[in-house]
PDB file of C-alpha atoms in Angstrom:
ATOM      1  CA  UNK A   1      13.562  19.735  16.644  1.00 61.00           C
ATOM      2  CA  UNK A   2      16.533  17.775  16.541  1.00 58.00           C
ATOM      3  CA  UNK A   3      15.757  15.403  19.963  1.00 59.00           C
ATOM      4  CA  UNK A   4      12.213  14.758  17.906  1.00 64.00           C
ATOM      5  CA  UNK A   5      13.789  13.890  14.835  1.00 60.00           C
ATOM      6  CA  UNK A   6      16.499  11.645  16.281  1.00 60.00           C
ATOM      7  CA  UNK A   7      13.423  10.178  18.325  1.00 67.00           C
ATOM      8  CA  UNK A   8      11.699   9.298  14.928  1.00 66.00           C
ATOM      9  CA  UNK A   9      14.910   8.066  13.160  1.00 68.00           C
ATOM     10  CA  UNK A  10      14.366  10.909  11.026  1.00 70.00           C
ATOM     11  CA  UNK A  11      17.646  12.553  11.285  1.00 75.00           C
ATOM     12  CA  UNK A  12      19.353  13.383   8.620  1.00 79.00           C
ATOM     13  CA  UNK A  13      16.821  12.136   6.655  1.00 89.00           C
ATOM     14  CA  UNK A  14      14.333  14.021   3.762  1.00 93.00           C
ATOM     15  CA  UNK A  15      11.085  12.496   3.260  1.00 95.00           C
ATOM     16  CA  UNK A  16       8.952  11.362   6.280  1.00 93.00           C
ATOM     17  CA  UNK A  17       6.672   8.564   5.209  1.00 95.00           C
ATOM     18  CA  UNK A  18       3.578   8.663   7.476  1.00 93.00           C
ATOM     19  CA  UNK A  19       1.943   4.821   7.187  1.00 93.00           C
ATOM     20  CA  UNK A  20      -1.922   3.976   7.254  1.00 91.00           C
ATOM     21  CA  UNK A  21      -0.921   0.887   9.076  1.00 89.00           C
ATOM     22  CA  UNK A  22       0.777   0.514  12.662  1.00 89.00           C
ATOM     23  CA  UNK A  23       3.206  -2.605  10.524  1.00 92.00           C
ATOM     24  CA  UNK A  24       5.712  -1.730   8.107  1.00 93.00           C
ATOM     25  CA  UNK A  25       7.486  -4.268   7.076  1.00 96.00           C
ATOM     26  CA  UNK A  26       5.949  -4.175   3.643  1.00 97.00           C
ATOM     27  CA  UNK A  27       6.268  -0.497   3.447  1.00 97.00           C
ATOM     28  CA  UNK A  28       9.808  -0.638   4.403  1.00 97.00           C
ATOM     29  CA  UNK A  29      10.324  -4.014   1.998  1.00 98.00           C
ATOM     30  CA  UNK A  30       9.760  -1.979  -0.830  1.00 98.00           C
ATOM     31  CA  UNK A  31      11.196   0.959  -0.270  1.00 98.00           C
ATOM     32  CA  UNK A  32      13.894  -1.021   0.349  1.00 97.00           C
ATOM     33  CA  UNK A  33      14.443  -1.692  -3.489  1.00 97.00           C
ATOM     34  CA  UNK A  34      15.670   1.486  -3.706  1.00 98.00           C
ATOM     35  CA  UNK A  35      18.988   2.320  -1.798  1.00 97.00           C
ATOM     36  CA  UNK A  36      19.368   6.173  -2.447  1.00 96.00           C
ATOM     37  CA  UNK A  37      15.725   6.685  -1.987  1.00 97.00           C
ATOM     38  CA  UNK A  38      15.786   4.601   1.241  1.00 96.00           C
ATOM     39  CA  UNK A  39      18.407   6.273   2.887  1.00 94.00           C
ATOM     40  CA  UNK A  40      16.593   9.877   2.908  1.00 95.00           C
ATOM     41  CA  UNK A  41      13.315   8.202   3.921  1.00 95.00           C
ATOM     42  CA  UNK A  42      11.805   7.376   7.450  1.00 92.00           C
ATOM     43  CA  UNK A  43       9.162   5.453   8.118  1.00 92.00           C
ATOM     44  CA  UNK A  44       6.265   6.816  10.657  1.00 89.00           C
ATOM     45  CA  UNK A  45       3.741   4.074  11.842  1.00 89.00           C
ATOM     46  CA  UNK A  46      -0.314   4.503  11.431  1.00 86.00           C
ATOM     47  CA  UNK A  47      -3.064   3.610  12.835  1.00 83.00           C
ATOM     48  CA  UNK A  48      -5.402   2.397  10.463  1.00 81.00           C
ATOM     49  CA  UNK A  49      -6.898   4.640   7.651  1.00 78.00           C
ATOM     50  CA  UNK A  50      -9.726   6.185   9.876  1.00 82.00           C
ATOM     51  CA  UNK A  51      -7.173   7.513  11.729  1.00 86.00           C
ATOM     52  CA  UNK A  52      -5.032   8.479   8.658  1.00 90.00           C
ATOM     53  CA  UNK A  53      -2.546  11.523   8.730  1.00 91.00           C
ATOM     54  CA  UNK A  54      -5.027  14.619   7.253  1.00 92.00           C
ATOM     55  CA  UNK A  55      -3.762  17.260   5.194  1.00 93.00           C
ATOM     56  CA  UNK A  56      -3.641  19.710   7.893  1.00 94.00           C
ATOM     57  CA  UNK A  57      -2.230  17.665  10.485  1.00 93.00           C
ATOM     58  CA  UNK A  58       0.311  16.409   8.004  1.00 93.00           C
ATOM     59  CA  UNK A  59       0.835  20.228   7.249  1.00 93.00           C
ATOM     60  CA  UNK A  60       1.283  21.027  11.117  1.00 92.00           C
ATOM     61  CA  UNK A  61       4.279  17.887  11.314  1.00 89.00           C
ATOM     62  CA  UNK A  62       6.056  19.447   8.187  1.00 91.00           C
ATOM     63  CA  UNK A  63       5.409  22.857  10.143  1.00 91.00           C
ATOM     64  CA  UNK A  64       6.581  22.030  13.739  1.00 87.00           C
ATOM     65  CA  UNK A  65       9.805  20.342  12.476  1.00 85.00           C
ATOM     66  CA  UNK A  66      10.763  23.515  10.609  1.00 87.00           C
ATOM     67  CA  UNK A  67       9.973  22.478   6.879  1.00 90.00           C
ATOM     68  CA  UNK A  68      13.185  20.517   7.117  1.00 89.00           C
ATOM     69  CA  UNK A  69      11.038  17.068   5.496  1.00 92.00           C
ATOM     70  CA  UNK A  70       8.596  16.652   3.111  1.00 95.00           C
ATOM     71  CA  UNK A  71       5.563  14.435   3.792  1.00 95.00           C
ATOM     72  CA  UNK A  72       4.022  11.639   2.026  1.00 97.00           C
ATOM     73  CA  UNK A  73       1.039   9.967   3.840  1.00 96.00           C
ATOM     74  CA  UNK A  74       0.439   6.104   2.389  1.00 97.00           C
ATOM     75  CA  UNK A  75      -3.197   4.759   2.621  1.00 96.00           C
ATOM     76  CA  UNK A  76      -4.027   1.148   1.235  1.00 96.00           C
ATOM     77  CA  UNK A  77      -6.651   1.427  -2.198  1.00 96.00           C
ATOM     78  CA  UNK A  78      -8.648  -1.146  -0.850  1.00 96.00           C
ATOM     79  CA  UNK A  79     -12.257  -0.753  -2.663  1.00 97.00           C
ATOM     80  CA  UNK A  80     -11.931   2.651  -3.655  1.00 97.00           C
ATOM     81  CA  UNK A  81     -12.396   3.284  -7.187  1.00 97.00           C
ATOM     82  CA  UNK A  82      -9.798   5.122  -9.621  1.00 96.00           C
ATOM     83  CA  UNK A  83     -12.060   8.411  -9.025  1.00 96.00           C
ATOM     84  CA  UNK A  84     -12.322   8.301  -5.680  1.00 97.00           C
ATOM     85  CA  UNK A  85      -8.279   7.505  -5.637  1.00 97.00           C
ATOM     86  CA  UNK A  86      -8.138  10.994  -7.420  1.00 97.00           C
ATOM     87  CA  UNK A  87     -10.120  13.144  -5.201  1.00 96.00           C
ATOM     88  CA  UNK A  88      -8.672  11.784  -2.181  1.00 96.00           C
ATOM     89  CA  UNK A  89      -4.830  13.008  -3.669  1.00 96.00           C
ATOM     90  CA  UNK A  90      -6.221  15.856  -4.593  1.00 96.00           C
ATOM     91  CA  UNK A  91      -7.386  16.678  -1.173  1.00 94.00           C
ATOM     92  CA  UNK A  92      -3.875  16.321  -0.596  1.00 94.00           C
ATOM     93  CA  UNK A  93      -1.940  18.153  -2.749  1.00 90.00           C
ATOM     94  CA  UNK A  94       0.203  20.809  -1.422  1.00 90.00           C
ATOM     95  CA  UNK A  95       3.659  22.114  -0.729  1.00 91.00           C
ATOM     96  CA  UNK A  96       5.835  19.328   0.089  1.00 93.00           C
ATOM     97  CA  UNK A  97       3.066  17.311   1.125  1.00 95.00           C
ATOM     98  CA  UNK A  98       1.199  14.438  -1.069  1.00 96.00           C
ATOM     99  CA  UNK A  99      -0.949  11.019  -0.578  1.00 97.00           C
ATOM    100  CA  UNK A 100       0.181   8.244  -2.172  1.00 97.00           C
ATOM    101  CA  UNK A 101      -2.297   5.171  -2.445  1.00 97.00           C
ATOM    102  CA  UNK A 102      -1.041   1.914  -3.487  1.00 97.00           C
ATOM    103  CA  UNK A 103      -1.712   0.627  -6.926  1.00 95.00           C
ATOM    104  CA  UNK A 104      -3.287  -2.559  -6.063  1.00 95.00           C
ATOM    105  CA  UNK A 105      -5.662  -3.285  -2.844  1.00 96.00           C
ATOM    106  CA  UNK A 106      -3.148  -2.737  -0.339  1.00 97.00           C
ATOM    107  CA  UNK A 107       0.869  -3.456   0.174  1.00 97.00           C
ATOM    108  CA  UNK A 108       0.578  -7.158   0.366  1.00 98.00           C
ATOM    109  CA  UNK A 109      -0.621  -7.817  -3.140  1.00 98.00           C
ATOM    110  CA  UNK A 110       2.493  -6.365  -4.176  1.00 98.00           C
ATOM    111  CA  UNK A 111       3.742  -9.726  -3.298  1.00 98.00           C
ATOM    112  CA  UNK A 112       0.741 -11.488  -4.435  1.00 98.00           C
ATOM    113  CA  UNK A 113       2.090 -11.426  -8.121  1.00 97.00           C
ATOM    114  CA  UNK A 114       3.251 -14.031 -10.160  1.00 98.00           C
ATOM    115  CA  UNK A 115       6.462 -12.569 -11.028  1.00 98.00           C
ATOM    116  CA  UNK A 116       7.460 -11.847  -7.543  1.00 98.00           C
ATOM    117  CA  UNK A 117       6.528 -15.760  -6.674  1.00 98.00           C
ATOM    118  CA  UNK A 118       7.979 -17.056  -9.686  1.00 98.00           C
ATOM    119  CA  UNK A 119      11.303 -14.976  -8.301  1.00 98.00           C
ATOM    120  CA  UNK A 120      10.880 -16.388  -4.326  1.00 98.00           C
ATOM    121  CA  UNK A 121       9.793 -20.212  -5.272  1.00 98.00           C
ATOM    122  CA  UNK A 122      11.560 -20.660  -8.704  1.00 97.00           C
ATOM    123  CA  UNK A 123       8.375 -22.443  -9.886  1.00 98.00           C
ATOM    124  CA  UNK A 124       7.204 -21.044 -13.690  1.00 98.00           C
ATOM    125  CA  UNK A 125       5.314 -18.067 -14.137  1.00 98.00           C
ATOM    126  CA  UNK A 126       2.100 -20.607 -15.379  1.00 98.00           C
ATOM    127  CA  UNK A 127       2.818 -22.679 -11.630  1.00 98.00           C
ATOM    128  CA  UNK A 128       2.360 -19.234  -9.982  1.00 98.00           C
ATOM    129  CA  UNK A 129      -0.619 -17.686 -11.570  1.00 98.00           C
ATOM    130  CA  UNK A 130      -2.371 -20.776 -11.070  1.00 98.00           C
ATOM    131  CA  UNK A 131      -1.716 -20.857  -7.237  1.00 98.00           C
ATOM    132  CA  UNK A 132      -3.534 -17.061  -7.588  1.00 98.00           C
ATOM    133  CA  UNK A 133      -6.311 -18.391  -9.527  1.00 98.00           C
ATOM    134  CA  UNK A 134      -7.217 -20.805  -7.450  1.00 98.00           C
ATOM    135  CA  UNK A 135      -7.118 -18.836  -4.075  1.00 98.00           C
ATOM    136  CA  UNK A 136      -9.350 -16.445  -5.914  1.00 98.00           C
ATOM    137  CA  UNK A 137     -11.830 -18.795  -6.987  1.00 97.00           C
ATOM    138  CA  UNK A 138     -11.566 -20.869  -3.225  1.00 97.00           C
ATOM    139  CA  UNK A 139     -12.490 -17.549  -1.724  1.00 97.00           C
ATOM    140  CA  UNK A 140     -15.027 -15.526  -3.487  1.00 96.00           C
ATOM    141  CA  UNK A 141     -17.414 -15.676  -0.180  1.00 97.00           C
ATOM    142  CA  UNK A 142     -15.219 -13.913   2.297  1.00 96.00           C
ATOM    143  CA  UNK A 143     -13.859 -11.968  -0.896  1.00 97.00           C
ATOM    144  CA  UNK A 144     -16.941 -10.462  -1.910  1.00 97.00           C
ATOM    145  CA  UNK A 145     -18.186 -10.022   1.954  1.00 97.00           C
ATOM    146  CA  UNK A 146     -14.558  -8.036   2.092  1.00 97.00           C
ATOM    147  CA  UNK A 147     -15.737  -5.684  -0.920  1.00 97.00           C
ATOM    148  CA  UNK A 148     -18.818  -5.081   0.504  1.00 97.00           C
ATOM    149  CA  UNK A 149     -17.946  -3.900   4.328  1.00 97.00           C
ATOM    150  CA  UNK A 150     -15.538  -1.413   2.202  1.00 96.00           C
ATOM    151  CA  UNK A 151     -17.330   0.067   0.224  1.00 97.00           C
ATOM    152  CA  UNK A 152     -20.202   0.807   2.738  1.00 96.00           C
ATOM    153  CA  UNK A 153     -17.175   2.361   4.800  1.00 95.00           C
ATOM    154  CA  UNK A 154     -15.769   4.472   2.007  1.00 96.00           C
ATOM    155  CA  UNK A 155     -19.372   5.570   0.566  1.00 96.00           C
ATOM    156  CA  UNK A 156     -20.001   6.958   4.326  1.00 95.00           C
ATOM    157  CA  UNK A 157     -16.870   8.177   3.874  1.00 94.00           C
ATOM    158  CA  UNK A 158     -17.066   9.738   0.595  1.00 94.00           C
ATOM    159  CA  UNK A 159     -20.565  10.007  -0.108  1.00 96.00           C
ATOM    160  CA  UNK A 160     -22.240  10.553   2.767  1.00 93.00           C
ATOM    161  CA  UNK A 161     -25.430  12.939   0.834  1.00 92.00           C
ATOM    162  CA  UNK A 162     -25.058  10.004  -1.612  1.00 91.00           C
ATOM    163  CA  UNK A 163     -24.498   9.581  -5.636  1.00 92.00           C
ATOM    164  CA  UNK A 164     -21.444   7.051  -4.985  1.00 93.00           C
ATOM    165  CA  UNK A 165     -20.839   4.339  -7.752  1.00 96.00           C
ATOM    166  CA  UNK A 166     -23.020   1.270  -7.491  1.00 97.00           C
ATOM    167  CA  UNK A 167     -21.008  -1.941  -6.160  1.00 97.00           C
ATOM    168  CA  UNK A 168     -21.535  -3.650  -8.955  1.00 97.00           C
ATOM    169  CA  UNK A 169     -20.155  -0.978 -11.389  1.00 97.00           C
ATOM    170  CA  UNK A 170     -17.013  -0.783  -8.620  1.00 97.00           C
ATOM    171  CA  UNK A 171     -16.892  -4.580  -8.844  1.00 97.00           C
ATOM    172  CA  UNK A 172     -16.721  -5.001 -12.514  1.00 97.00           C
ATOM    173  CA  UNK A 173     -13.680  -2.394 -12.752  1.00 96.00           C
ATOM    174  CA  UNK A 174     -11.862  -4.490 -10.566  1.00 96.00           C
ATOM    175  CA  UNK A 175     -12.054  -6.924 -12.860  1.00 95.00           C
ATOM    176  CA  UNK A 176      -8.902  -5.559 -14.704  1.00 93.00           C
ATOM    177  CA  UNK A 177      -6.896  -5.716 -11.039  1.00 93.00           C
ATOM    178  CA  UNK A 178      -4.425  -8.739 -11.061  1.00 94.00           C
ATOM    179  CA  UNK A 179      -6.226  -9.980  -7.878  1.00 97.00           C
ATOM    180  CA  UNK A 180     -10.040  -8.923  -9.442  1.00 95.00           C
ATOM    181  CA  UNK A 181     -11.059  -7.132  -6.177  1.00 95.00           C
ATOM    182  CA  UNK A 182      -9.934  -9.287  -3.694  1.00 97.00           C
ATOM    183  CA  UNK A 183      -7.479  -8.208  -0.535  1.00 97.00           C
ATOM    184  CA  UNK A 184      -3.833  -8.721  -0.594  1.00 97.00           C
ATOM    185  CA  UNK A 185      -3.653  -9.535   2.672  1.00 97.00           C
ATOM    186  CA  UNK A 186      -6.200 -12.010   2.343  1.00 97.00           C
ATOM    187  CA  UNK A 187      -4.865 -13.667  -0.729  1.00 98.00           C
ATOM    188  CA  UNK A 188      -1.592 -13.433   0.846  1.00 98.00           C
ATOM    189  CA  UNK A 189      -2.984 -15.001   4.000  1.00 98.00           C
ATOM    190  CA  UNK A 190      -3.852 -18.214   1.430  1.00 98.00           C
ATOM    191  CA  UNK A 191      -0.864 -18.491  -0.378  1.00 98.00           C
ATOM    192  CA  UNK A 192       0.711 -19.528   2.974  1.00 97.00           C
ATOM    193  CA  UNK A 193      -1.045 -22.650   2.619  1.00 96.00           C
ATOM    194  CA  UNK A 194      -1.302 -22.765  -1.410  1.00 97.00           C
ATOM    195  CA  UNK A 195       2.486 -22.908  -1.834  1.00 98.00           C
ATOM    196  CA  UNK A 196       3.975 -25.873  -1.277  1.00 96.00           C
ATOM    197  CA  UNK A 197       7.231 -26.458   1.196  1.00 95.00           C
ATOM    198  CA  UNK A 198       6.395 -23.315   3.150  1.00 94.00           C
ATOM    199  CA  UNK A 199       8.091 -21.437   0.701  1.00 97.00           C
ATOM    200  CA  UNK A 200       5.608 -18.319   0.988  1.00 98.00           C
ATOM    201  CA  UNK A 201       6.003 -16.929   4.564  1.00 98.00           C
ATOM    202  CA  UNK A 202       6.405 -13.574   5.917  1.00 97.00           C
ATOM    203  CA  UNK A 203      10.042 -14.486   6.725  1.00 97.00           C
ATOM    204  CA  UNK A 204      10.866 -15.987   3.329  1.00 98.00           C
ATOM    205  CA  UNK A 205       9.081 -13.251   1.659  1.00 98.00           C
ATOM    206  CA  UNK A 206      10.708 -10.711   3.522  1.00 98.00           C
ATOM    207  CA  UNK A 207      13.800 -12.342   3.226  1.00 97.00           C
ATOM    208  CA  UNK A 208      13.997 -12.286  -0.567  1.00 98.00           C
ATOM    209  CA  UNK A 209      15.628 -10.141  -2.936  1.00 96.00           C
ATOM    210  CA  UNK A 210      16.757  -9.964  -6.485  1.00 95.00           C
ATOM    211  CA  UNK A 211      12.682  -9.797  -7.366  1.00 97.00           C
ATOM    212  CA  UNK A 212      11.373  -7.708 -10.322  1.00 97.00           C
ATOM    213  CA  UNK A 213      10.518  -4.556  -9.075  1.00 98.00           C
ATOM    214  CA  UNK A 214       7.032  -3.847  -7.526  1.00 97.00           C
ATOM    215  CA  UNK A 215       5.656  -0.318  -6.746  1.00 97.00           C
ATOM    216  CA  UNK A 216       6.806   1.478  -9.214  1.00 96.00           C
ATOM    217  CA  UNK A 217       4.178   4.467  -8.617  1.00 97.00           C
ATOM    218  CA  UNK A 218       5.813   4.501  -5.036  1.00 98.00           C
ATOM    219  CA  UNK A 219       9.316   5.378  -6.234  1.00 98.00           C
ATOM    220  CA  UNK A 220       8.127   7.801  -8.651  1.00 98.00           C
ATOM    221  CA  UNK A 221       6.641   9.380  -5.541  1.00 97.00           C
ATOM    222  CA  UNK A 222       9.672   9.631  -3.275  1.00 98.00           C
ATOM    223  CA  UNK A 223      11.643  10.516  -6.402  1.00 97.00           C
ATOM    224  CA  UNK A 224       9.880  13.283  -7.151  1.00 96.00           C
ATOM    225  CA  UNK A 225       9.791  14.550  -3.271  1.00 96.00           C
ATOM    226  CA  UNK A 226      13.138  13.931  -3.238  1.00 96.00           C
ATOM    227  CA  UNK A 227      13.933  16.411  -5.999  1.00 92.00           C
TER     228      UNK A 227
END
């Protein structure tokens, strides 16, 4: 048990954090924010949510390392809506083990905010929100084509004898979302370009710190693990 956890970088450590995605920069970049929390939490890489950690198997990795960790499987929200969010962490709950989905689409529109690129640039909050509103309304096509492959894949997924929401219906509730339905990754895939001076990179934006803190739903999560 030891020789696995020390493999892992789990040693001496209390949560293991199992990711959707094989990356975690992100993941690790906001965790990050959080010193105490960081240093009992590892960091496992995924493979993609249809190959996301189950209950059970998350249940048999708590198991075979001697209930010495709790377990907290991440999966990006993507197009799901805030019921499906619910069933899917219910499926989950148990002793020691939990899903956490992200608040927004995924982990980079954490960094998609105006705040957070108001804090990396120094440009005003106004400067910054128009930057978003303009990828946005540049990219509805692939935006909406985006929405659209998910939620076929989540309604198989979910719904498979039917009686999902309509897309529409799913569509106009994201209308509330800071980035209205629309990928982080793809909006942060823009604002590469958007931002003038290469100031929006991965390097620059994994680089920075002193930015208002993002997540928060994350950190409640490992805090309460951690307890």
């Amino acid at each position: 048990m030891v020789e696995l956890a020390l493999g892992w970088g789990a040693f001496g450590k209390k949560v293991i954090v199992v990711s959707e995605d094989a990356k975690n920069d992100y993941l690790k970049k906001l965790i990050g924010q959080w010193p105490e929390i960081e240093r009992a939490v590892t960091v496992l890489p995924g493979r993609g949510y249809k190959h996301l950690l189950t209950k059970s198997e998350a249940t048999e990795l708590r198991t075979s390392l001697g209930d010495k960790f709790k377990v907290l499987v991440h999966r990006d929200r993507d197009s799901l809506s805030d019921a499906e969010v619910v069933t899917l962490k219910d499926d989950y709950s148990s002793e020691g083990i939990r899903l956490w989905v992200t608040d927004q689409s995924d982990l980079e529109a954490e960094f998609c905010d105006p705040s957070f690129l108001s804090s990396l640039t120094g440009e005003p909050l106004g400067t910054c929100e128009a930057w978003i509103a303009e990828v946005l309304a540049q990219n509805q096509a692939p935006i909406n084509e985006q929405f659209v492959s998910q939620r076929a894949a989540h309604n198989s997924e979910l719904h498979k004898a039917g009686g999902g929401p309509t897309n529409d219906d799913v569509w106009a509730s994201f209308q509330t979302r800071p980035l209205k339905g629309a990928k982080g990754k793809t909006v942060f895939k823009q604002l590469k370009n958007k931002v003038p001076g290469g100031k929006f990179s991965d390097t620059s934006v994994l680089g920075h710190t002193g930015f208002p803190e993002r997540a928060t739903s994350l950190k409640l999560n490992l805090q309460d693990l951690l307890a």
